[in-house]
Amino acid sequence: MYYAFSVQQSRLVECRDCGHMMLHPPPSDEELSGIYGENYWLLDGSDDERQHFAQLKQATARNYLDLVKRCLGRHGGRLLEIGSGAGDLLTAAVELGYDVTGVERSEFACARAREMLGSSGRIVCGDIDRLSERDYYDVCVIADVIEHVKDPREFLRQVYELVRPGGIVIVATPSLQSWSARLMRTRWMEFKTEHLHYFSQETLHSLLFQTGLEPIAALPGHKVLSLKYIADHFEKYRVPMLSSAVKCVSRLLPAAIRKAPFRVVASGIVSVSVKKPKAARRKLSIIVPAYNEAATLEPVLRSVIEKKLEGLDKEIIVIESNSTDGTRDIVLKYRDHPGVKVILEDRARGKGHAVRTGLAHATGDYILIQDGDQEYDIEDYDVLLEPLESGKQAFILGSRHGGRTWKVRQFKGKPIMGMLLNFGHWVFKTLVNVTFGLSLDDPFTMYKVFRRDCIAGLTFECNRFDFDYELLIKIVRKGYRPVEIPVNYRSRSFSEGKKVSVVRDTWTWIRAIVKYRSVDLDVIAGWRAGISAKAPESVAAPAGAAGFLGRAG
């Protein structure tokens, strides 16, 4: 952690590894008690003002409840809201058939919530440790709360215990990646004494993942506001220049316009996660596509099987695509090996198709793609996995450009071929970087290592080497930024079995960049489709997977 700047009288520090920001030391309980008074939630004012603010909050609450329906496929069930305020979301949830419980620390807000709900719901005044239920709630909504919590990790561990297996947790919080945070920088209106933690999507998702709540998606934090609400907010929580400007504009407009509601994304994100069973140890899924690799596959498989991973179990998923050189015979020797799954395809449809088949059978917390051609060094696993295991990052690329020597495409006796392929690499690398706002040296490396939540809800369709582009682009568009780590690499030539086609594959790469730049990624719908299928162990592979042999240890 290093000092970034001050928020009023508090020091704001930032983690050098992950970018998480927090107040350190945090304000005292006495300071916070002075902040959380009756009018903190804008509960004071005339009855007309309170009714107007309640209508806005209930409209925002309905957005959250619509999201709950998208996740659960229905309205209804046991809903817990932590930080329930005056009960606006709970009131809207009761109308939709939910059995509601709210937890709120403010006695003023609790009194207002009980008045609104009557006997239709339960309000608990205090912290969530006052709840005794375990594995009980179908959904938990935590809106604009986690940034106030002193220990978010312990808080989410408690949430995990309250929600049933498969239950949904929705967390709304200001985001360091929001347009307002990027624009206003140190003057961002969310930098407040009572906000103890500041998240990006990746730091929030890492924390959720570590506490057993597997992230599905992060969505823009839409809220329903009015100009009057915004003016009153900035009058109370003043931001230099901005507060005065909003006040002046508000005074010039008629009351009807000041109170007109509109939907806007200002500062926040809404993260959706699902409760998963906790295992004693994390698991790594190693996906090995194999087609006509008889000369190199067996030493690769032996090395992967023998590789010791401290603190991790592993499953090896080998997808054999009906080779013509004896590769299938090699693969079949491992079909009864503990920890190895063998999947046999009836014909070759491309590396991308084979990897997609492997992903459909992967059950690990982390996923790594391993070719069977000995171009990459299996001893690099440790350095690639460390950022995932420590929670610093979610998506790692093993860069062939790292280190002191140029290791990409050096073909002995064919310098012109190597030069042309390396130039093509530079062209496509630049195109990807410019199109998606990245700064990668080697976006097309085989060593892509990522947490399972990076691909939750994503569907893939590419069959050849354009799958490398599809996988990278969709994970990036889902909000995960890859980090490159140098790895060892020895390129093989076309005569040694390299299968990429300069003529055929180049056009598929261009198509992938163009298509996946704009295609709609409905992650929630994709996730719902996945869980609506059979049990995870029997998820259907892409068409063409002819058989499944072997067992996992």
Coordinates of C-alpha atoms in Angstrom, one line a residue:
M1 CA 0.0 0.0 0.0
Y2 CA 1.2 3.5 -0.7
Y3 CA -0.2 6.9 0.0
A4 CA -2.3 8.4 -2.8
F5 CA -3.9 11.5 -1.4
S6 CA -6.2 12.7 1.4
V7 CA -10.0 12.6 1.7
Q8 CA -10.8 15.4 4.1
Q9 CA -8.7 14.5 7.1
S10 CA -8.2 10.8 6.1
R11 CA -5.3 9.2 4.2
L12 CA -6.3 7.3 1.1
V13 CA -3.9 4.5 0.2
E14 CA -3.7 2.3 -2.9
C15 CA -2.5 -1.3 -3.4
R16 CA 0.4 -1.5 -5.8
D17 CA -0.5 -5.0 -6.9
C18 CA -4.3 -4.8 -7.5
G19 CA -5.2 -1.1 -7.4
H20 CA -7.7 -1.4 -4.5
M21 CA -8.0 1.9 -2.5
M22 CA -9.0 2.4 1.1
L23 CA -8.8 4.9 3.9
H24 CA -6.0 4.1 6.3
P25 CA -6.3 4.4 9.2
P26 CA -10.1 4.4 9.0
P27 CA -12.2 7.0 10.8
S28 CA -13.1 6.2 14.4
D29 CA -16.5 4.9 15.4
E30 CA -17.2 8.3 17.0
E31 CA -16.5 10.1 13.7
L32 CA -18.7 7.7 11.8
S33 CA -21.6 8.0 14.3
G34 CA -21.5 11.7 13.8
I35 CA -21.9 11.2 10.0
Y36 CA -24.7 8.7 10.1
G37 CA -27.4 10.9 11.5
E38 CA -31.1 11.1 10.7
N39 CA -30.6 13.2 7.6
Y40 CA -27.8 11.0 6.1
W41 CA -30.4 9.2 3.9
L42 CA -32.2 12.5 3.1
L43 CA -35.0 11.5 5.4
D44 CA -35.5 15.0 6.7
G45 CA -37.4 17.7 4.8
S46 CA -41.1 18.1 3.9
D47 CA -43.4 15.2 3.3
D48 CA -43.5 16.0 -0.4
E49 CA -39.7 15.9 -0.6
R50 CA -39.6 12.6 1.2
Q51 CA -42.2 11.1 -1.0
H52 CA -40.4 12.3 -4.1
F53 CA -37.1 10.7 -2.9
A54 CA -38.9 7.5 -2.0
Q55 CA -40.4 7.3 -5.5
L56 CA -36.9 7.6 -7.0
K57 CA -35.4 5.0 -4.7
Q58 CA -38.2 2.6 -5.4
A59 CA -37.7 3.0 -9.2
T60 CA -34.0 2.2 -8.7
A61 CA -35.1 -0.7 -6.5
R62 CA -37.2 -2.1 -9.3
N63 CA -34.1 -2.1 -11.5
Y64 CA -32.4 -4.4 -8.9
L65 CA -35.5 -6.6 -8.7
D66 CA -35.7 -6.9 -12.4
L67 CA -32.1 -8.1 -12.3
V68 CA -33.0 -10.6 -9.6
K69 CA -35.7 -12.0 -11.9
R70 CA -33.3 -12.3 -14.8
C71 CA -31.0 -14.4 -12.5
L72 CA -33.6 -16.5 -10.8
G73 CA -36.0 -16.8 -13.8
R74 CA -38.9 -15.6 -11.6
H75 CA -40.0 -13.2 -8.9
G76 CA -40.5 -14.5 -5.3
G77 CA -38.5 -16.2 -2.6
R78 CA -36.6 -15.1 0.4
L79 CA -35.0 -11.8 -0.1
L80 CA -32.5 -10.2 2.3
E81 CA -31.4 -6.6 1.9
I82 CA -28.4 -5.4 3.9
G83 CA -28.4 -1.7 4.3
S84 CA -32.2 -1.5 3.7
G85 CA -32.5 2.2 4.6
A86 CA -36.1 3.4 4.7
G87 CA -37.3 0.1 3.1
D88 CA -37.9 1.3 -0.5
L89 CA -36.5 -1.9 -2.1
L90 CA -38.3 -4.1 0.5
T91 CA -41.6 -2.4 -0.2
A92 CA -41.2 -3.0 -3.9
A93 CA -40.2 -6.6 -3.3
V94 CA -43.2 -7.4 -1.2
E95 CA -45.5 -6.2 -4.0
L96 CA -43.7 -8.8 -6.3
G97 CA -44.3 -11.6 -3.9
Y98 CA -41.0 -11.8 -2.0
D99 CA -40.6 -12.8 1.7
V100 CA -38.4 -9.9 2.8
T101 CA -35.9 -9.2 5.6
G102 CA -34.0 -6.0 5.9
V103 CA -30.9 -5.2 8.0
E104 CA -30.1 -1.6 8.8
R105 CA -27.9 0.1 11.4
S106 CA -29.8 3.4 11.6
E107 CA -32.6 3.5 14.1
F108 CA -34.2 6.4 12.2
A109 CA -34.2 4.4 8.9
C110 CA -35.5 1.3 10.6
A111 CA -38.4 3.2 12.1
R112 CA -39.3 4.5 8.7
A113 CA -39.0 1.1 7.1
R114 CA -41.2 -0.6 9.6
E115 CA -43.8 2.2 9.0
M116 CA -43.7 1.5 5.3
L117 CA -43.8 -2.3 5.5
G118 CA -46.1 -2.9 8.4
S119 CA -46.4 -6.6 9.0
S120 CA -45.3 -7.5 5.5
G121 CA -41.6 -7.9 6.3
R122 CA -39.0 -8.1 9.0
I123 CA -36.5 -5.2 9.9
V124 CA -33.5 -6.0 12.0
C125 CA -31.8 -3.0 13.5
G126 CA -28.1 -3.6 13.8
D127 CA -25.5 -5.6 11.9
I128 CA -25.9 -8.9 10.0
D129 CA -24.4 -10.9 12.9
R130 CA -27.8 -10.5 14.5
L131 CA -29.2 -12.9 11.8
S132 CA -29.1 -16.6 12.9
E133 CA -30.2 -18.2 9.6
R134 CA -27.8 -20.3 7.6
D135 CA -28.1 -21.3 3.9
Y136 CA -31.5 -19.6 3.9
Y137 CA -32.0 -16.7 1.6
D138 CA -32.5 -17.0 -2.2
V139 CA -31.2 -13.6 -2.9
C140 CA -29.2 -10.9 -1.0
V141 CA -29.1 -7.3 -2.2
I142 CA -26.3 -5.1 -0.9
A143 CA -26.7 -1.6 -2.5
D144 CA -24.2 1.2 -1.6
V145 CA -23.1 -0.6 1.6
I146 CA -19.8 -2.5 1.0
E147 CA -17.8 0.7 0.6
H148 CA -18.8 1.6 4.2
V149 CA -17.8 -1.7 5.8
K150 CA -14.5 -1.8 7.7
D151 CA -13.7 -5.4 6.8
P152 CA -15.3 -6.3 3.4
R153 CA -13.8 -9.8 3.4
E154 CA -15.3 -10.8 6.7
F155 CA -18.6 -9.1 5.7
L156 CA -18.9 -11.2 2.6
R157 CA -18.0 -14.3 4.5
Q158 CA -21.0 -13.7 6.7
V159 CA -23.2 -13.0 3.6
Y160 CA -22.0 -16.4 2.2
E161 CA -23.3 -18.2 5.3
L162 CA -26.7 -16.5 5.0
V163 CA -27.4 -17.4 1.4
R164 CA -28.5 -20.8 0.2
P165 CA -26.3 -22.8 -2.2
G166 CA -27.0 -21.4 -5.7
G167 CA -28.4 -18.2 -4.1
I168 CA -27.8 -14.9 -5.8
V169 CA -25.9 -11.9 -4.3
I170 CA -26.1 -8.5 -5.9
V171 CA -23.6 -5.9 -4.8
A172 CA -23.9 -2.2 -6.0
T173 CA -21.0 0.1 -5.2
P174 CA -19.2 3.1 -6.6
S175 CA -16.5 2.0 -9.1
L176 CA -13.0 3.4 -9.6
Q177 CA -13.6 2.6 -13.3
S178 CA -16.7 4.7 -13.7
W179 CA -16.7 7.7 -16.1
S180 CA -17.2 10.1 -13.2
A181 CA -14.2 8.7 -11.3
R182 CA -12.0 9.0 -14.4
L183 CA -13.2 12.5 -15.2
M184 CA -13.2 14.0 -11.7
R185 CA -10.1 12.1 -10.4
T186 CA -9.3 13.3 -6.8
R187 CA -12.5 15.5 -6.8
W188 CA -14.7 12.5 -7.4
M189 CA -17.9 12.9 -5.3
E190 CA -17.6 9.3 -4.0
F191 CA -14.4 10.1 -2.1
K192 CA -16.0 10.6 1.4
T193 CA -14.9 10.0 4.9
E194 CA -17.6 7.3 5.4
H195 CA -16.5 5.4 2.3
L196 CA -13.7 3.3 3.7
H197 CA -13.1 1.1 0.6
Y198 CA -13.0 1.9 -3.2
F199 CA -13.4 -1.0 -5.7
S200 CA -12.9 -1.7 -9.3
Q201 CA -14.8 -4.5 -10.9
E202 CA -11.7 -6.7 -10.7
T203 CA -10.9 -6.0 -7.0
L204 CA -14.5 -6.6 -6.1
H205 CA -14.8 -9.8 -8.1
S206 CA -11.5 -11.1 -6.6
L207 CA -12.9 -10.5 -3.1
L208 CA -16.2 -12.2 -4.0
F209 CA -14.4 -15.2 -5.5
Q210 CA -12.2 -15.6 -2.5
T211 CA -15.2 -15.7 -0.2
G212 CA -17.1 -18.4 -2.2
L213 CA -19.4 -16.0 -4.1
E214 CA -18.5 -16.7 -7.8
P215 CA -19.0 -13.6 -9.9
I216 CA -21.3 -13.9 -12.9
A217 CA -21.4 -10.3 -14.3
A218 CA -20.7 -6.7 -13.6
L219 CA -23.3 -4.3 -15.0
P220 CA -23.6 -0.5 -15.2
G221 CA -25.0 0.9 -12.0
H222 CA -28.2 2.5 -13.3
K223 CA -30.1 4.7 -10.9
V224 CA -33.3 6.7 -11.3
L225 CA -32.6 10.3 -10.2
S226 CA -34.0 13.8 -10.6
L227 CA -32.3 17.1 -10.9
K228 CA -33.8 18.0 -7.5
Y229 CA -32.3 14.9 -5.9
I230 CA -28.9 15.6 -7.4
A231 CA -29.0 19.2 -6.3
D232 CA -30.0 18.3 -2.7
H233 CA -27.3 15.6 -2.7
F234 CA -24.5 18.0 -3.8
E235 CA -25.8 20.6 -1.4
K236 CA -25.3 18.2 1.5
Y237 CA -22.1 16.5 0.2
R238 CA -20.4 19.5 -1.4
V239 CA -17.9 19.1 -4.3
P240 CA -16.1 22.3 -5.2
M241 CA -17.6 24.1 -8.3
L242 CA -19.9 21.2 -9.1
S243 CA -22.2 21.8 -6.2
S244 CA -22.6 25.5 -7.1
A245 CA -23.2 24.7 -10.8
V246 CA -25.9 22.1 -10.1
K247 CA -27.6 24.5 -7.7
C248 CA -27.7 27.3 -10.2
V249 CA -29.0 25.1 -13.0
S250 CA -31.7 23.7 -10.6
R251 CA -32.9 27.1 -9.6
L252 CA -33.4 28.2 -13.2
L253 CA -35.7 25.3 -14.1
P254 CA -39.4 24.9 -13.2
A255 CA -40.3 22.5 -10.4
A256 CA -41.8 19.9 -12.9
I257 CA -38.5 19.6 -14.7
R258 CA -36.5 19.5 -11.5
K259 CA -38.6 16.6 -10.3
A260 CA -38.7 14.7 -13.6
P261 CA -37.1 11.2 -13.1
F262 CA -34.4 9.9 -15.4
R263 CA -32.2 6.9 -15.6
V264 CA -28.5 7.4 -15.4
V265 CA -25.2 5.7 -14.7
A266 CA -23.1 8.0 -12.6
S267 CA -20.5 6.2 -10.5
G268 CA -21.5 2.7 -9.8
I269 CA -21.4 -0.9 -10.9
V270 CA -23.8 -3.7 -10.0
S271 CA -22.0 -7.1 -9.5
V272 CA -24.0 -10.4 -9.6
S273 CA -22.5 -13.5 -8.0
V274 CA -23.7 -16.9 -7.0
K275 CA -22.9 -19.0 -3.9
K276 CA -20.8 -22.0 -4.8
P277 CA -19.8 -24.9 -2.5
K278 CA -16.4 -24.4 -0.8
A279 CA -13.7 -27.0 -1.4
A280 CA -10.8 -27.6 0.9
R281 CA -8.4 -26.9 -2.0
R282 CA -8.6 -25.0 -5.2
K283 CA -8.5 -26.9 -8.5
L284 CA -6.7 -26.1 -11.8
S285 CA -8.2 -27.4 -15.0
I286 CA -5.6 -27.9 -17.7
I287 CA -7.1 -28.2 -21.2
V288 CA -4.9 -30.1 -23.7
P289 CA -6.2 -30.1 -27.3
A290 CA -4.4 -32.8 -29.4
Y291 CA -4.4 -33.4 -33.1
N292 CA -1.5 -35.1 -34.9
E293 CA 0.9 -34.5 -32.1
A294 CA 2.3 -38.0 -31.8
A295 CA 5.9 -36.8 -31.8
T296 CA 5.5 -34.5 -28.8
L297 CA 2.3 -35.2 -26.9
E298 CA 3.5 -38.0 -24.6
P299 CA 6.3 -36.0 -22.9
V300 CA 4.0 -33.1 -22.5
L301 CA 1.4 -35.2 -20.8
R302 CA 4.0 -36.8 -18.6
S303 CA 5.3 -33.4 -17.6
V304 CA 1.9 -32.0 -16.9
I305 CA 0.9 -35.1 -14.8
E306 CA 4.2 -34.9 -12.8
K307 CA 4.0 -31.2 -12.3
K308 CA 3.6 -30.4 -8.5
L309 CA 1.4 -27.4 -7.7
E310 CA 1.6 -26.3 -4.1
G311 CA -1.8 -26.0 -2.6
L312 CA -3.7 -26.9 -5.8
D313 CA -5.4 -30.0 -7.1
K314 CA -5.5 -30.4 -10.9
E315 CA -7.5 -32.1 -13.6
I316 CA -6.1 -32.7 -17.0
I317 CA -8.6 -32.6 -19.9
V318 CA -7.3 -34.1 -23.1
I319 CA -9.4 -33.6 -26.2
E320 CA -8.2 -35.8 -29.1
S321 CA -9.7 -35.0 -32.5
N322 CA -9.3 -38.3 -34.4
S323 CA -5.7 -37.9 -35.5
T324 CA -4.1 -39.8 -38.3
D325 CA -0.6 -40.2 -36.9
G326 CA -1.2 -42.3 -33.8
T327 CA -2.0 -39.5 -31.3
R328 CA -5.2 -41.2 -30.3
D329 CA -3.4 -44.3 -29.2
I330 CA -1.1 -42.2 -27.0
V331 CA -4.1 -40.5 -25.5
L332 CA -5.9 -43.7 -24.8
K333 CA -3.0 -44.9 -22.6
Y334 CA -4.0 -42.2 -20.1
R335 CA -7.8 -42.8 -20.0
D336 CA -7.7 -44.5 -16.7
H337 CA -5.1 -42.3 -15.1
P338 CA -6.3 -40.5 -11.9
G339 CA -7.0 -36.9 -12.6
V340 CA -7.1 -37.2 -16.4
K341 CA -10.2 -36.9 -18.5
V342 CA -10.1 -38.1 -22.1
I343 CA -12.6 -36.7 -24.6
L344 CA -12.6 -38.2 -28.1
E345 CA -13.9 -36.3 -31.0
D346 CA -15.1 -38.1 -34.1
R347 CA -13.3 -35.7 -36.5
A348 CA -11.0 -32.7 -36.4
R349 CA -12.8 -29.4 -36.4
G350 CA -10.0 -27.1 -35.2
K351 CA -8.1 -26.2 -32.1
G352 CA -10.8 -23.8 -31.0
H353 CA -13.5 -26.4 -31.2
A354 CA -11.3 -28.8 -29.1
V355 CA -10.7 -26.1 -26.4
R356 CA -14.4 -25.3 -26.3
T357 CA -15.1 -29.0 -25.7
G358 CA -12.6 -28.9 -22.9
L359 CA -14.1 -25.8 -21.3
A360 CA -17.5 -27.6 -21.3
H361 CA -16.0 -30.3 -19.1
A362 CA -13.7 -28.1 -16.9
T363 CA -14.6 -28.0 -13.2
G364 CA -11.6 -26.1 -11.8
D365 CA -11.4 -22.8 -10.1
Y366 CA -8.7 -21.8 -12.6
I367 CA -8.3 -22.8 -16.2
L368 CA -5.1 -23.1 -18.2
I369 CA -4.7 -24.0 -21.9
Q370 CA -1.8 -26.2 -22.8
D371 CA -0.7 -27.2 -26.3
G372 CA 0.8 -30.6 -26.9
D373 CA 3.7 -29.4 -29.0
Q374 CA 6.5 -28.6 -26.5
E375 CA 6.7 -24.9 -27.5
Y376 CA 6.0 -23.7 -24.0
D377 CA 7.7 -24.6 -20.7
I378 CA 5.4 -26.3 -18.1
E379 CA 7.7 -25.1 -15.3
D380 CA 6.2 -21.6 -15.9
Y381 CA 2.9 -22.8 -14.4
D382 CA 3.9 -21.5 -10.9
V383 CA 4.6 -17.9 -12.0
L384 CA 1.4 -17.8 -14.1
L385 CA -0.8 -19.1 -11.3
E386 CA 0.6 -17.0 -8.4
P387 CA -1.4 -13.8 -9.3
L388 CA -4.6 -15.8 -9.4
E389 CA -4.0 -17.7 -6.2
S390 CA -3.1 -14.5 -4.3
G391 CA -6.2 -12.7 -5.6
K392 CA -4.1 -10.0 -7.4
Q393 CA -5.4 -10.7 -10.9
A394 CA -8.0 -12.8 -12.7
F395 CA -6.6 -13.1 -16.2
I396 CA -2.9 -13.9 -17.1
L397 CA -1.2 -14.1 -20.5
G398 CA 2.1 -15.9 -20.7
S399 CA 4.0 -13.5 -23.0
R400 CA 6.5 -14.9 -25.4
H401 CA 8.0 -11.5 -25.8
G402 CA 9.2 -11.3 -22.2
G403 CA 12.8 -11.5 -21.1
R404 CA 16.0 -10.4 -22.9
T405 CA 15.7 -12.4 -26.2
W406 CA 13.2 -12.4 -29.0
K407 CA 11.5 -15.8 -28.8
V408 CA 8.6 -15.6 -31.2
R409 CA 8.8 -17.4 -34.5
Q410 CA 12.5 -17.9 -35.1
F411 CA 12.7 -20.6 -37.8
K412 CA 16.2 -22.1 -38.4
G413 CA 17.2 -21.6 -42.0
K414 CA 14.1 -19.5 -42.9
P415 CA 14.7 -16.0 -41.7
I416 CA 12.3 -14.4 -44.2
M417 CA 9.4 -16.6 -43.1
G418 CA 10.1 -15.7 -39.5
M419 CA 10.3 -12.0 -40.2
L420 CA 7.0 -12.0 -42.1
L421 CA 5.2 -13.9 -39.4
N422 CA 6.6 -11.6 -36.7
F423 CA 5.5 -8.5 -38.8
G424 CA 2.0 -10.0 -39.0
H425 CA 2.0 -10.5 -35.3
W426 CA 2.9 -6.8 -34.8
V427 CA 0.1 -5.8 -37.2
F428 CA -2.6 -7.9 -35.4
K429 CA -1.3 -7.0 -32.0
T430 CA -1.6 -3.3 -32.8
L431 CA -5.1 -3.8 -34.2
V432 CA -6.3 -5.6 -31.1
N433 CA -4.7 -3.0 -28.8
V434 CA -6.1 0.0 -30.6
T435 CA -9.6 -1.6 -30.9
F436 CA -9.9 -2.6 -27.3
G437 CA -7.8 -0.1 -25.5
L438 CA -5.1 -2.6 -24.5
S439 CA -1.3 -2.4 -24.4
L440 CA -0.3 -6.1 -24.8
D441 CA 2.8 -7.5 -26.4
D442 CA 1.5 -11.0 -27.0
P443 CA -2.3 -11.2 -27.0
F444 CA -2.3 -14.4 -29.0
T445 CA -0.1 -16.6 -26.7
M446 CA -1.3 -20.1 -26.0
Y447 CA -0.8 -19.7 -22.3
K448 CA -4.0 -18.1 -21.3
V449 CA -4.7 -18.6 -17.6
F450 CA -7.8 -17.3 -15.9
R451 CA -10.3 -17.7 -13.1
R452 CA -13.5 -19.6 -13.8
D453 CA -15.6 -16.5 -13.4
C454 CA -13.9 -14.8 -16.3
I455 CA -15.9 -17.0 -18.7
A456 CA -19.1 -17.4 -16.7
G457 CA -22.1 -16.7 -18.9
L458 CA -19.9 -16.4 -22.1
T459 CA -20.6 -18.5 -25.1
F460 CA -18.0 -19.3 -27.7
E461 CA -18.3 -20.3 -31.4
C462 CA -14.9 -20.2 -33.1
N463 CA -13.3 -23.5 -34.2
R464 CA -9.9 -22.6 -35.5
F465 CA -7.2 -20.3 -34.3
D466 CA -9.6 -17.3 -34.3
F467 CA -10.8 -18.8 -30.9
D468 CA -7.7 -17.2 -29.4
Y469 CA -9.1 -13.8 -30.5
E470 CA -12.7 -14.6 -29.4
L471 CA -11.6 -15.8 -25.9
L472 CA -9.4 -12.7 -25.3
I473 CA -11.9 -10.2 -26.6
K474 CA -14.9 -11.6 -24.8
I475 CA -13.1 -11.8 -21.4
V476 CA -11.8 -8.2 -21.9
R477 CA -15.2 -6.9 -22.8
K478 CA -16.6 -8.7 -19.7
G479 CA -14.4 -6.3 -17.7
Y480 CA -11.2 -8.3 -17.0
R481 CA -7.9 -6.8 -18.1
P482 CA -5.1 -9.3 -18.8
V483 CA -1.7 -9.0 -17.2
E484 CA 1.3 -10.4 -19.1
I485 CA 4.1 -12.4 -17.5
P486 CA 7.2 -13.5 -19.5
V487 CA 7.4 -17.2 -20.2
N488 CA 9.9 -19.5 -22.0
Y489 CA 9.2 -20.3 -25.6
R490 CA 10.7 -22.2 -28.5
S491 CA 8.8 -21.9 -31.7
R492 CA 8.5 -24.9 -34.0
S493 CA 8.4 -24.6 -37.8
F494 CA 5.7 -25.7 -40.2
S495 CA 7.8 -28.7 -41.1
E496 CA 7.7 -29.7 -37.4
G497 CA 3.9 -29.6 -37.3
K498 CA 2.8 -26.0 -36.9
K499 CA -0.8 -25.9 -38.1
V500 CA -1.8 -22.2 -38.4
S501 CA -2.5 -21.2 -42.0
V502 CA -1.3 -17.7 -43.0
V503 CA -3.8 -17.6 -45.9
R504 CA -6.9 -19.3 -44.3
D505 CA -6.6 -18.0 -40.7
T506 CA -5.7 -14.4 -41.3
W507 CA -9.2 -13.5 -42.5
T508 CA -10.9 -15.3 -39.6
W509 CA -8.8 -13.1 -37.2
I510 CA -10.0 -9.9 -38.9
R511 CA -13.5 -11.2 -38.8
A512 CA -13.2 -12.0 -35.0
I513 CA -11.9 -8.5 -34.2
V514 CA -14.7 -6.8 -36.1
K515 CA -17.5 -9.1 -34.9
Y516 CA -16.7 -9.4 -31.3
R517 CA -16.1 -5.7 -30.9
S518 CA -19.8 -5.1 -31.1
V519 CA -21.6 -8.3 -30.6
D520 CA -24.0 -8.2 -27.6
L521 CA -22.7 -10.1 -24.6
D522 CA -25.8 -11.0 -22.6
V523 CA -23.8 -12.7 -19.8
I524 CA -26.8 -13.2 -17.5
A525 CA -28.8 -15.0 -20.2
G526 CA -25.7 -17.1 -21.0
W527 CA -25.3 -18.0 -17.4
R528 CA -29.0 -18.9 -17.1
A529 CA -28.8 -21.1 -20.2
G530 CA -25.9 -22.9 -18.6
I531 CA -27.6 -23.7 -15.3
S532 CA -30.8 -24.6 -17.1
A533 CA -28.9 -27.5 -18.7
K534 CA -28.2 -30.8 -16.9
A535 CA -25.8 -31.1 -14.0
P536 CA -22.5 -29.4 -14.6
E537 CA -20.7 -32.8 -15.0
S538 CA -22.9 -33.6 -18.0
V539 CA -22.9 -30.3 -19.8
A540 CA -23.1 -31.0 -23.5
A541 CA -19.9 -30.4 -25.4
P542 CA -20.0 -28.7 -28.8
A543 CA -21.3 -30.9 -31.6
G544 CA -18.9 -33.6 -32.5
A545 CA -17.6 -34.8 -29.2
A546 CA -18.0 -38.5 -29.8
G547 CA -17.1 -39.9 -26.5
F548 CA -15.9 -39.4 -22.9
L549 CA -13.4 -41.6 -21.2
G550 CA -11.5 -41.5 -17.9
R551 CA -12.1 -40.2 -14.5
A552 CA -11.0 -37.2 -12.4
G553 CA -9.0 -37.8 -9.2

